[in-house]
């Protein structure tokens, strides 16, 4: 009887090798592409990266789990940190208890799960130093291109946001925000030193050094104080860590490259600080220059959310949903007496730890710090047990993680896809096999269990990718609908926004813009229905203002008055305050409170003397009170303001029609048309008065 060979089938070995290489190649491409991907036609750059991340991580999940078909056994490395991720997933799910919009929690949980799985895949499949260098090289190459893009924007060679032509304000790069770029450079800088140490040839080291110095220069150029301070703190931690763990540099030649890098690290900040025109350097002045007051109020608003829901929080992704109501609570408190400036709506708390408390409550905070403690313990044990060469790598990777955690005190990198990707990749590498097995479990799936797991993962990945792409398409349609609203093409906007609703997993802004379009075309019933659906999902002063205007048109004065008081109590921006006061006067007038309406309009005119609508409405009240002379005076004031604005708009069109953007031209054209109609209406009202014009 022939003896069966225990040697693995050659075709399976080959298939396993191909899968492994394909996975690592796609992983490197993902690390390279995500910081660079952006689609200007979508709401923001981070949204495009979110869609791309979900699709690419889905591909990685399918390739990773396909090992079940390539080997008799699927061996898994399970880093202990994964259990911290499961704990955070659990507290995120518990946040559904008080969440007003459960689908938003679901969306946040899915994205969180995918990034935790990405960390697991990196820790499981990075098996040697070549894999480490490939991933860190992809990250550094991506950062170099993003930094180059920002530099070209700085010099006006490439366009900045909203037509900004050069300067620091134009440097949004491929991340949509210069602060995101600075943060990403900060997190990747110290881990990138590994590439400098591992490169074999001088030209490779020179290339790495040039890429690091170039991106580091951009980090200082963008004038982001948080990243500058964080860098100094992490550099200090490097010195402390070097004394504690005493790593050694393997080759003497590396020391000269490190000396060169250190020289640049010192000289570049000196250059920028000595040539800075940023004003004072005291802590208070630095804090005020960097919107410190706004961030402080963000934190107090988050604290209010914690007080309302102390155990499980307001719900993942709900800081932006609860922001307005919590802001009103804070402003109504004793602390709110000092709130005397406009604060724009905020999607994030600008402190990840406080935001966890607001959205996941005390349970989330406990699990978060337990997870960070588990990570610190794992890294500490690995650093103590590693040989001197690996110890240097681990220390540099740990500093990348530390940079992220420090920056999280005054920013929101967890909510920036590129930043989260960098954290996950750096952490996954630090927990991978080349750096030890501390706090790591091993498990094996065999036969149908392995294959069934792969099929389940593949099915889920495909479904999530389909939903992500559908959401991306819905967002694109919404933005095109908004474009048509700006052009006053409301019927076309309505059609596009209705299509967007059909594709969106959980639409928010779309309901608002659809209601605006329907209001303009006279579909008031449909507009009211969509406002009712959209306001709980997309709630800010501007949305409430449009809703109040609709309620006035449909005679629902009491509900409109309630909304207007909410708007004015929130200390909105001037244009919103002006419009809210104007609508309040309309409610008072149409409710018969003419004296109150006159008082409101007088206050409005005193505060905003160029707001012609207030004069027109005041004249209308004087007509009702049989005071034609007073009415005529107000009409003439309004007409003079409108005619001056018509002249200003015409001058702008005539002066810039060769270089004006299409969007700006449509805005001016529509404004001019509206102003000319308004002038005709005021002249008609004047002619209807019985007394002759003065």
XYZ file of C-alpha atoms in Angstrom:
694
model
C 0.000 0.000 0.000
C 1.528 3.348 -1.001
C 2.525 5.769 1.728
C 0.877 9.209 1.504
C 3.276 12.105 1.469
C 2.810 14.667 4.236
C 4.314 17.367 2.041
C 1.914 20.166 1.215
C 0.630 20.232 -2.327
C 2.842 22.546 -4.468
C -0.167 24.315 -5.972
C -1.452 25.192 -2.492
C 1.958 26.541 -1.496
C 2.037 28.646 -4.642
C -1.519 29.901 -4.091
C -0.686 30.801 -0.481
C 2.389 32.753 -1.590
C 0.436 34.649 -4.261
C -2.299 35.544 -1.771
C 0.235 36.705 0.779
C 2.031 38.926 -1.733
C -1.253 40.252 -3.116
C -2.437 41.154 0.391
C 0.761 43.018 1.253
C 0.782 44.835 -2.083
C -2.835 45.962 -1.687
C -2.091 46.971 1.907
C 0.856 49.110 0.766
C -1.290 50.648 -1.983
C -3.991 51.429 0.604
C -1.483 53.136 2.898
C -0.157 55.128 -0.047
C -3.487 56.086 -1.614
C -5.733 57.051 1.302
C -3.875 60.276 2.245
C -3.859 61.269 -1.443
C -7.399 60.351 -2.501
C -9.893 63.181 -2.787
C -12.866 63.954 -4.998
C -13.732 67.682 -5.152
C -17.308 66.824 -6.149
C -18.071 65.319 -2.726
C -18.907 67.115 0.537
C -15.344 67.056 1.857
C -12.030 65.294 1.361
C -12.425 63.137 4.467
C -15.699 61.735 3.161
C -14.043 60.564 -0.057
C -11.297 58.903 1.992
C -13.930 57.171 4.130
C -15.568 55.594 1.081
C -12.186 54.587 -0.369
C -11.105 53.109 2.981
C -14.208 50.954 3.338
C -13.766 49.561 -0.177
C -10.016 48.948 0.111
C -10.268 47.399 3.586
C -13.017 45.146 2.210
C -10.605 43.944 -0.486
C -7.953 43.358 2.166
C -10.374 41.362 4.314
C -11.221 39.102 1.385
C -7.544 38.520 0.536
C -6.591 38.000 4.181
C -9.267 35.416 4.894
C -8.745 33.661 1.538
C -5.879 31.880 3.307
C -8.565 29.436 4.376
C -8.532 28.029 0.813
C -4.761 28.124 0.365
C -3.715 26.227 3.492
C -5.112 23.295 5.473
C -4.962 25.516 8.544
C -5.532 29.239 8.920
C -3.229 30.384 11.687
C -4.107 33.682 13.329
C -2.076 35.983 15.549
C -4.399 37.824 17.921
C -2.790 40.826 19.638
C -4.124 41.458 23.119
C -5.002 45.016 22.089
C -7.782 43.548 19.985
C -9.747 42.853 23.158
C -9.563 46.555 23.990
C -11.038 47.235 20.565
C -13.829 44.785 21.295
C -14.459 46.615 24.578
C -14.741 49.945 22.769
C -17.060 48.321 20.257
C -19.230 47.153 23.153
C -19.414 50.630 24.740
C -20.136 52.073 21.308
C -23.047 49.679 20.956
C -24.283 50.603 24.446
C -24.325 54.250 23.376
C -27.376 53.315 21.297
C -29.385 53.487 24.548
C -29.598 57.292 24.490
C -28.815 57.883 20.818
C -31.493 59.949 19.080
C -30.379 58.647 15.651
C -29.342 54.955 15.866
C -28.261 54.732 12.179
C -25.492 57.263 12.863
C -24.186 55.031 15.651
C -24.356 52.084 13.247
C -22.319 53.951 10.619
C -19.697 54.902 13.206
C -19.495 51.342 14.526
C -18.973 49.899 11.054
C -16.116 52.283 10.334
C -14.579 51.554 13.743
C -14.842 47.790 13.190
C -13.151 48.049 9.813
C -10.195 49.956 11.218
C -9.844 47.523 14.134
C -9.823 44.685 11.599
C -7.197 46.556 9.592
C -4.996 46.774 12.703
C -5.456 43.045 13.232
C -4.538 42.273 9.635
C -1.378 44.397 9.811
C -0.296 42.768 13.088
C -1.041 39.319 11.654
C 0.581 39.617 8.226
C 3.661 41.814 8.777
C 6.237 39.071 9.206
C 9.635 40.586 8.472
C 11.514 43.853 8.202
C 10.918 44.050 4.465
C 7.171 44.226 5.151
C 7.772 46.940 7.752
C 9.821 49.006 5.323
C 7.271 48.565 2.554
C 4.412 49.961 4.653
C 6.392 52.789 6.225
C 7.845 53.620 2.803
C 4.340 53.811 1.325
C 3.271 56.160 4.129
C 6.331 58.407 3.736
C 5.974 58.504 -0.070
C 2.322 59.482 0.288
C 3.181 62.203 2.784
C 5.907 63.533 0.508
C 3.453 63.950 -2.370
C 0.841 65.515 -0.088
C 3.487 67.921 1.236
C 4.597 68.783 -2.307
C 0.975 69.484 -3.238
C 0.706 71.836 -0.238
C 3.905 73.656 -1.228
C 2.595 74.169 -4.764
C -0.589 75.611 -3.268
C 1.479 77.889 -1.043
C 3.233 79.385 -4.059
C -0.039 79.684 -6.003
C 0.945 77.121 -8.647
C -2.008 74.907 -7.695
C -5.369 76.270 -6.551
C -6.274 76.457 -2.906
C -9.761 76.257 -1.364
C -12.378 78.679 -2.664
C -9.997 80.288 -5.103
C -7.392 81.220 -2.462
C -4.301 82.119 -4.449
C -1.213 81.149 -2.488
C -0.162 81.566 1.122
C -0.656 79.392 4.174
C -4.437 79.536 3.852
C -4.229 77.714 0.520
C -2.315 74.716 1.930
C -5.109 72.181 2.339
C -3.202 69.667 0.178
C -4.982 66.375 -0.507
C -6.394 66.225 3.020
C -8.709 69.229 2.813
C -7.209 70.908 5.880
C -3.675 72.036 6.627
C -4.060 70.943 10.255
C -4.771 67.371 9.126
C -1.638 67.450 6.991
C 0.491 68.730 9.864
C -0.853 66.061 12.183
C -0.195 63.255 9.709
C 3.397 64.405 9.203
C 3.832 64.483 12.984
C 2.620 60.907 13.495
C 4.733 59.460 10.696
C 7.972 61.361 11.323
C 9.589 59.246 14.031
C 8.552 55.844 12.577
C 10.042 57.008 9.257
C 13.474 57.101 10.914
C 13.343 53.285 10.692
C 13.556 53.652 6.909
C 16.656 55.809 7.278
C 18.278 53.167 9.490
C 17.320 50.170 7.344
C 18.109 51.564 3.890
C 21.196 49.811 2.549
C 22.531 52.209 -0.074
C 23.529 55.860 0.380
C 21.147 57.054 -2.355
C 18.262 55.309 -0.585
C 19.167 56.985 2.699
C 19.473 60.339 0.951
C 16.020 59.872 -0.600
C 14.477 59.014 2.771
C 16.229 61.948 4.424
C 14.997 64.343 1.716
C 11.420 63.082 2.071
C 11.497 63.425 5.855
C 13.061 66.890 5.810
C 10.653 68.087 3.120
C 7.530 66.971 4.983
C 8.948 68.194 8.301
C 9.515 71.629 6.741
C 5.904 71.717 5.586
C 4.773 70.808 9.118
C 6.450 73.975 10.393
C 5.408 76.053 7.392
C 1.684 75.577 8.011
C 1.991 77.266 11.429
C 0.002 74.747 13.413
C 0.928 75.311 17.049
C -0.491 72.002 18.266
C 1.764 69.916 16.037
C 4.794 72.042 16.879
C 4.290 71.622 20.624
C 3.479 67.933 20.217
C 6.679 67.423 18.230
C 8.778 69.001 20.983
C 7.089 66.809 23.595
C 7.619 63.642 21.541
C 11.252 64.580 20.870
C 11.683 64.946 24.643
C 10.091 61.522 25.094
C 12.630 60.166 22.611
C 15.460 61.306 24.859
C 13.829 59.808 27.928
C 13.090 56.556 26.114
C 16.628 56.336 24.833
C 17.957 56.596 28.386
C 15.534 53.968 29.694
C 15.779 51.342 26.956
C 19.266 52.134 25.591
C 18.804 51.002 21.993
C 21.832 50.847 19.735
C 22.379 51.900 16.136
C 23.580 48.897 14.146
C 25.934 50.607 11.687
C 28.310 53.477 12.332
C 27.348 55.112 9.020
C 23.773 55.458 10.268
C 24.954 57.773 12.993
C 26.054 60.405 10.493
C 22.711 60.244 8.730
C 20.999 60.678 12.097
C 23.241 63.637 12.886
C 22.233 65.206 9.564
C 18.567 64.636 10.350
C 18.984 66.086 13.841
C 20.586 69.214 12.375
C 17.612 69.771 10.094
C 15.210 69.093 12.973
C 16.862 71.888 14.963
C 17.593 74.398 12.203
C 14.158 74.380 10.507
C 12.183 75.423 13.628
C 14.742 78.119 14.402
C 14.313 79.518 10.896
C 10.517 79.624 11.100
C 10.371 80.941 14.659
C 12.867 83.743 13.995
C 10.969 84.778 10.839
C 7.494 84.405 12.333
C 5.044 87.305 12.265
C 2.509 85.571 14.449
C 2.560 88.082 17.261
C 3.157 87.391 20.953
C 4.573 84.202 22.320
C 2.960 83.962 25.751
C 0.816 80.904 26.349
C -2.349 83.021 26.467
C -1.529 84.740 23.158
C -0.693 81.433 21.493
C -3.947 79.960 22.820
C -6.013 82.879 21.502
C -4.309 82.814 18.085
C -5.247 79.165 17.705
C -8.965 79.542 18.520
C -8.425 78.410 22.091
C -11.647 80.054 23.292
C -13.706 78.139 20.742
C -12.070 74.839 21.719
C -12.691 75.539 25.393
C -16.389 76.060 24.706
C -16.429 72.869 22.619
C -15.175 71.057 25.698
C -17.763 72.623 27.988
C -20.481 71.666 25.525
C -19.170 68.086 25.596
C -19.205 68.186 29.400
C -22.880 69.172 29.257
C -23.547 66.062 27.157
C -21.769 63.943 29.766
C -23.914 65.411 32.525
C -27.090 64.568 30.626
C -26.019 60.966 29.861
C -23.176 60.082 32.242
C -23.006 56.295 31.821
C -23.434 55.392 28.143
C -23.164 58.811 26.487
C -25.130 60.583 23.801
C -24.278 58.018 21.101
C -21.363 57.486 18.740
C -21.254 60.248 16.139
C -23.771 62.330 18.100
C -21.592 65.228 19.208
C -22.607 67.123 16.073
C -26.255 66.131 16.542
C -26.487 67.285 20.157
C -24.202 70.300 19.715
C -26.839 73.023 19.369
C -29.018 71.895 22.301
C -26.009 71.443 24.582
C -24.644 74.825 23.491
C -27.950 76.418 24.524
C -27.757 74.667 27.910
C -24.244 75.962 28.502
C -25.189 79.492 27.414
C -28.172 79.462 29.795
C -25.908 78.515 32.705
C -23.814 80.826 34.867
C -20.757 79.900 32.837
C -22.516 80.999 29.658
C -22.510 84.634 30.788
C -18.984 84.868 29.329
C -20.110 83.510 25.971
C -20.084 86.696 23.913
C -18.766 85.670 20.492
C -19.953 83.699 17.486
C -19.065 80.022 17.615
C -19.648 78.007 14.439
C -21.338 74.606 14.626
C -18.800 71.900 15.386
C -18.850 68.243 14.393
C -16.045 67.376 16.835
C -15.049 68.335 20.379
C -11.401 69.042 19.434
C -10.341 66.623 22.166
C -10.779 62.927 21.467
C -10.839 61.937 25.147
C -13.587 64.409 26.011
C -15.516 63.362 22.905
C -15.391 59.714 24.004
C -16.877 60.817 27.323
C -19.622 62.791 25.541
C -20.546 60.049 23.075
C -19.837 56.865 25.086
C -20.110 58.053 28.662
C -18.085 56.947 31.668
C -18.091 53.347 30.442
C -16.411 54.433 27.228
C -13.800 56.448 29.153
C -12.941 53.494 31.410
C -12.603 51.099 28.475
C -10.629 53.664 26.452
C -8.009 54.136 29.174
C -7.909 50.408 29.847
C -7.197 49.870 26.144
C -4.464 52.517 26.158
C -3.020 50.890 29.279
C -3.019 47.516 27.541
C -1.237 49.044 24.551
C 1.339 50.710 26.795
C 1.959 47.454 28.662
C 2.382 45.510 25.440
C 4.843 48.043 24.039
C 6.771 48.222 27.329
C 7.208 44.437 27.509
C 8.299 44.287 23.873
C 10.784 47.103 24.394
C 12.290 45.379 27.442
C 12.556 41.989 25.732
C 13.709 43.094 22.279
C 17.346 43.095 21.221
C 19.046 46.477 20.855
C 18.315 46.871 17.117
C 14.638 45.968 17.403
C 14.429 48.154 20.483
C 15.275 51.226 18.401
C 12.536 50.378 15.898
C 9.982 49.796 18.638
C 10.860 53.038 20.373
C 10.387 54.994 17.141
C 7.044 53.288 16.454
C 5.937 54.015 20.026
C 6.780 57.692 19.535
C 4.519 57.774 16.464
C 1.665 56.449 18.596
C 2.505 58.902 21.387
C 2.435 61.813 18.916
C -1.099 60.817 17.894
C -2.257 60.589 21.524
C -0.778 63.987 22.447
C -2.263 65.686 19.397
C -5.647 64.191 20.328
C -5.735 66.513 23.339
C -6.496 69.525 21.132
C -7.619 67.994 17.840
C -9.684 65.114 16.463
C -7.324 62.778 14.513
C -9.464 59.716 15.269
C -12.142 61.290 13.069
C -9.705 61.990 10.219
C -9.410 58.886 8.048
C -5.796 59.436 6.987
C -4.701 60.024 10.585
C -6.547 56.948 11.827
C -4.962 54.918 9.044
C -1.482 56.063 10.111
C -2.191 55.158 13.753
C -3.543 51.729 12.828
C -0.622 50.907 10.535
C 2.036 52.085 13.008
C 0.379 50.267 15.917
C -0.135 47.116 13.854
C 3.541 47.085 12.871
C 4.603 47.543 16.510
C 2.452 44.540 17.505
C 3.580 42.356 14.587
C 5.781 39.240 14.727
C 9.163 40.912 13.993
C 8.909 42.704 17.334
C 7.861 39.817 19.559
C 4.882 37.852 20.769
C 4.180 39.593 24.055
C 0.482 39.687 24.969
C -0.346 37.861 21.747
C -2.614 34.833 21.387
C -2.632 32.280 18.587
C -5.595 30.494 17.112
C -6.118 28.065 14.235
C -9.138 27.583 12.007
C -9.411 24.380 10.008
C -11.494 22.891 7.250
C -15.066 24.137 6.915
C -14.724 26.582 9.823
C -11.937 28.432 8.034
C -13.683 28.383 4.672
C -17.018 29.369 6.181
C -15.374 32.272 7.988
C -13.868 33.465 4.703
C -17.210 33.285 2.913
C -18.900 35.200 5.731
C -16.182 37.879 5.748
C -16.321 38.168 1.960
C -20.113 38.532 1.985
C -20.021 41.236 4.677
C -17.163 43.058 2.932
C -19.024 43.102 -0.378
C -22.248 44.345 1.233
C -20.435 47.134 3.091
C -18.590 48.143 -0.099
C -21.850 48.318 -2.037
C -23.419 50.508 0.660
C -20.302 52.708 0.767
C -20.273 53.238 -2.991
C -24.011 53.896 -2.974
C -23.508 56.488 -0.236
C -20.733 58.069 -2.260
C -22.993 58.309 -5.283
C -25.759 59.806 -3.112
C -23.359 62.412 -1.780
C -22.249 63.335 -5.286
C -25.871 63.790 -6.363
C -26.570 65.918 -3.302
C -23.649 68.200 -4.120
C -24.852 68.564 -7.714
C -28.291 69.440 -6.355
C -26.709 72.115 -4.148
C -24.927 73.481 -7.230
C -28.291 73.884 -8.965
C -29.747 75.635 -5.902
C -26.909 78.161 -6.082
C -27.834 78.758 -9.723
C -31.523 79.148 -8.796
C -32.357 76.051 -10.869
C -34.667 74.612 -8.255
C -36.552 71.991 -10.286
C -33.297 70.386 -11.431
C -32.052 70.502 -7.831
C -35.197 68.764 -6.582
C -34.802 65.902 -9.078
C -31.163 65.296 -8.137
C -31.840 65.480 -4.404
C -34.719 63.002 -4.674
C -32.363 60.579 -6.448
C -29.790 61.121 -3.714
C -32.324 60.191 -1.033
C -32.951 56.859 -2.736
C -29.258 55.899 -2.575
C -28.263 57.287 0.826
C -28.092 54.877 3.793
C -29.089 57.625 6.231
C -29.528 61.039 4.593
C -29.108 64.153 6.701
C -28.293 67.370 4.821
C -30.153 66.138 1.744
C -33.538 66.647 3.421
C -32.631 70.244 4.220
C -31.499 71.145 0.706
C -34.506 69.360 -0.798
C -36.792 71.397 1.451
C -35.052 74.603 0.347
C -35.517 73.714 -3.326
C -39.166 72.755 -2.826
C -39.833 75.995 -0.945
C -38.549 77.971 -3.903
C -40.715 76.132 -6.431
C -43.825 76.482 -4.249
C -44.137 72.901 -2.985
C -44.620 74.053 0.597
C -46.221 70.826 1.811
C -43.308 68.745 0.546
C -40.819 71.261 1.934
C -42.421 71.165 5.382
C -42.380 67.365 5.380
C -38.682 67.282 4.489
C -37.815 69.922 7.077
C -39.542 67.779 9.702
C -37.446 64.799 8.633
C -34.206 66.701 8.279
C -34.097 69.030 11.301
C -33.472 66.246 13.879
C -30.643 64.913 11.669
C -29.040 68.173 10.553
C -29.680 70.740 13.250
C -28.058 74.150 13.266
C -29.139 77.778 13.332
C -29.195 78.199 9.533
C -31.409 75.131 9.074
C -33.812 76.285 11.776
C -33.937 79.720 10.157
C -35.085 78.301 6.827
C -37.645 76.120 8.594
C -38.997 79.110 10.543
C -39.344 81.070 7.303
C -41.427 78.260 5.824
C -43.610 78.054 8.938
C -44.328 81.776 8.652
C -45.371 81.332 5.025
C -47.794 78.571 6.063
C -49.225 80.608 8.957
C -47.700 78.585 11.810
C -46.553 81.645 13.733
C -46.263 80.089 17.181
C -43.948 77.295 16.024
C -41.930 79.786 13.988
C -41.538 82.090 16.991
C -40.222 79.201 19.100
C -37.601 78.346 16.493
C -36.551 81.973 16.137
C -36.034 82.364 19.878
C -33.896 79.213 19.822
C -31.811 80.643 16.989
C -31.259 84.010 18.643
C -30.431 82.396 21.989
C -27.620 80.409 20.320
C -25.621 83.567 19.482
C -25.372 82.783 15.746
C -23.327 84.651 13.147
C -24.399 88.167 12.170
C -26.194 87.254 8.955
C -28.283 84.649 10.771
C -29.028 87.000 13.654
C -30.151 89.670 11.203
C -32.460 87.304 9.327
C -33.867 85.828 12.552
C -34.700 89.284 13.898
C -36.347 90.142 10.591
C -38.493 86.987 10.736
C -39.346 87.667 14.365
C -40.683 91.078 13.325
C -42.758 89.388 10.609
C -44.272 86.997 13.165
C -45.064 89.879 15.494
C -46.568 91.938 12.672
C -48.719 89.134 11.295
C -49.837 88.217 14.808
C -51.033 91.810 15.337
C -48.255 92.888 17.747
C -47.350 95.959 15.708
C -45.656 97.864 18.537
C -43.344 94.910 19.227
C -42.685 94.533 15.510
C -41.696 98.220 15.219
C -39.369 97.877 18.212
C -37.721 94.787 16.695
C -37.268 96.481 13.314
C -35.869 99.664 14.895
C -33.311 97.535 16.742
C -32.533 95.659 13.555
C -31.989 98.871 11.564
C -29.806 100.334 14.309
C -27.647 97.200 14.318
C -27.617 96.540 10.559
C -28.316 99.898 8.824
C -27.734 98.488 5.308
C -30.363 95.743 5.659
C -33.032 97.088 3.301
C -35.670 94.436 4.102
C -36.089 95.917 7.571
C -36.944 99.338 6.094
C -39.465 97.780 3.710
C -41.231 95.869 6.485
C -41.231 98.902 8.756
C -42.785 100.958 5.968
C -45.457 98.293 5.562
C -46.370 98.559 9.238
C -46.580 102.341 8.969
C -48.960 101.907 6.022
C -51.166 99.692 8.196
C -51.072 102.380 10.907
C -52.058 105.079 8.351
C -48.695 106.868 8.639
C -47.866 107.347 4.916
C -45.104 109.937 5.444
C -43.188 107.613 7.760
C -43.780 104.750 5.327
C -42.519 106.798 2.384
C -39.337 107.722 4.290
C -38.561 104.066 4.994
C -39.229 103.072 1.380
C -36.796 105.713 0.140
C -34.149 104.469 2.582
C -34.647 100.934 1.299
C -34.563 101.991 -2.362
C -31.303 103.906 -1.888
C -29.654 100.864 -0.295
C -30.883 98.530 -3.053
C -29.716 100.850 -5.835
C -26.282 101.168 -4.252
C -26.008 97.402 -3.960
C -27.059 97.010 -7.618
C -24.258 99.370 -8.625
C -21.743 97.441 -6.491
C -22.733 94.086 -8.005
C -22.584 95.445 -11.536
C -19.136 96.895 -10.868
C -17.923 93.526 -9.590
C -19.280 91.698 -12.615
C -17.819 94.193 -15.070
C -14.456 94.344 -13.308
C -13.869 90.606 -12.966
C -15.895 88.906 -15.668
C -12.750 87.559 -17.341
C -11.381 85.740 -14.275
C -14.497 85.137 -12.186
C -15.382 81.540 -11.322
C -18.631 80.151 -12.698
C -20.070 79.720 -9.196
C -19.320 83.312 -8.271
C -20.819 84.573 -11.530
C -24.068 82.664 -10.926
C -24.268 84.011 -7.370
C -23.811 87.606 -8.555
C -26.189 87.167 -11.475
C -28.939 85.812 -9.227
C -28.337 88.521 -6.638
C -28.510 91.220 -9.304
C -31.770 89.836 -10.661
C -33.266 89.678 -7.172
C -32.120 93.223 -6.367
C -33.609 94.639 -9.564
C -36.915 92.916 -8.817
C -36.797 94.317 -5.302
C -36.155 97.843 -6.602
C -39.172 97.551 -8.904
C -41.302 96.309 -6.023
C -40.283 99.201 -3.751
C -40.976 101.733 -6.510
C -44.403 100.177 -6.978
C -45.103 100.413 -3.260
C -44.030 104.043 -3.271
C -46.316 104.857 -6.179
C -49.248 103.269 -4.376
C -49.025 105.765 -1.531
C -51.481 108.637 -1.844
C -49.062 111.447 -0.981
C -46.525 112.660 -3.534
C -42.875 111.753 -3.130
C -40.762 114.391 -1.393
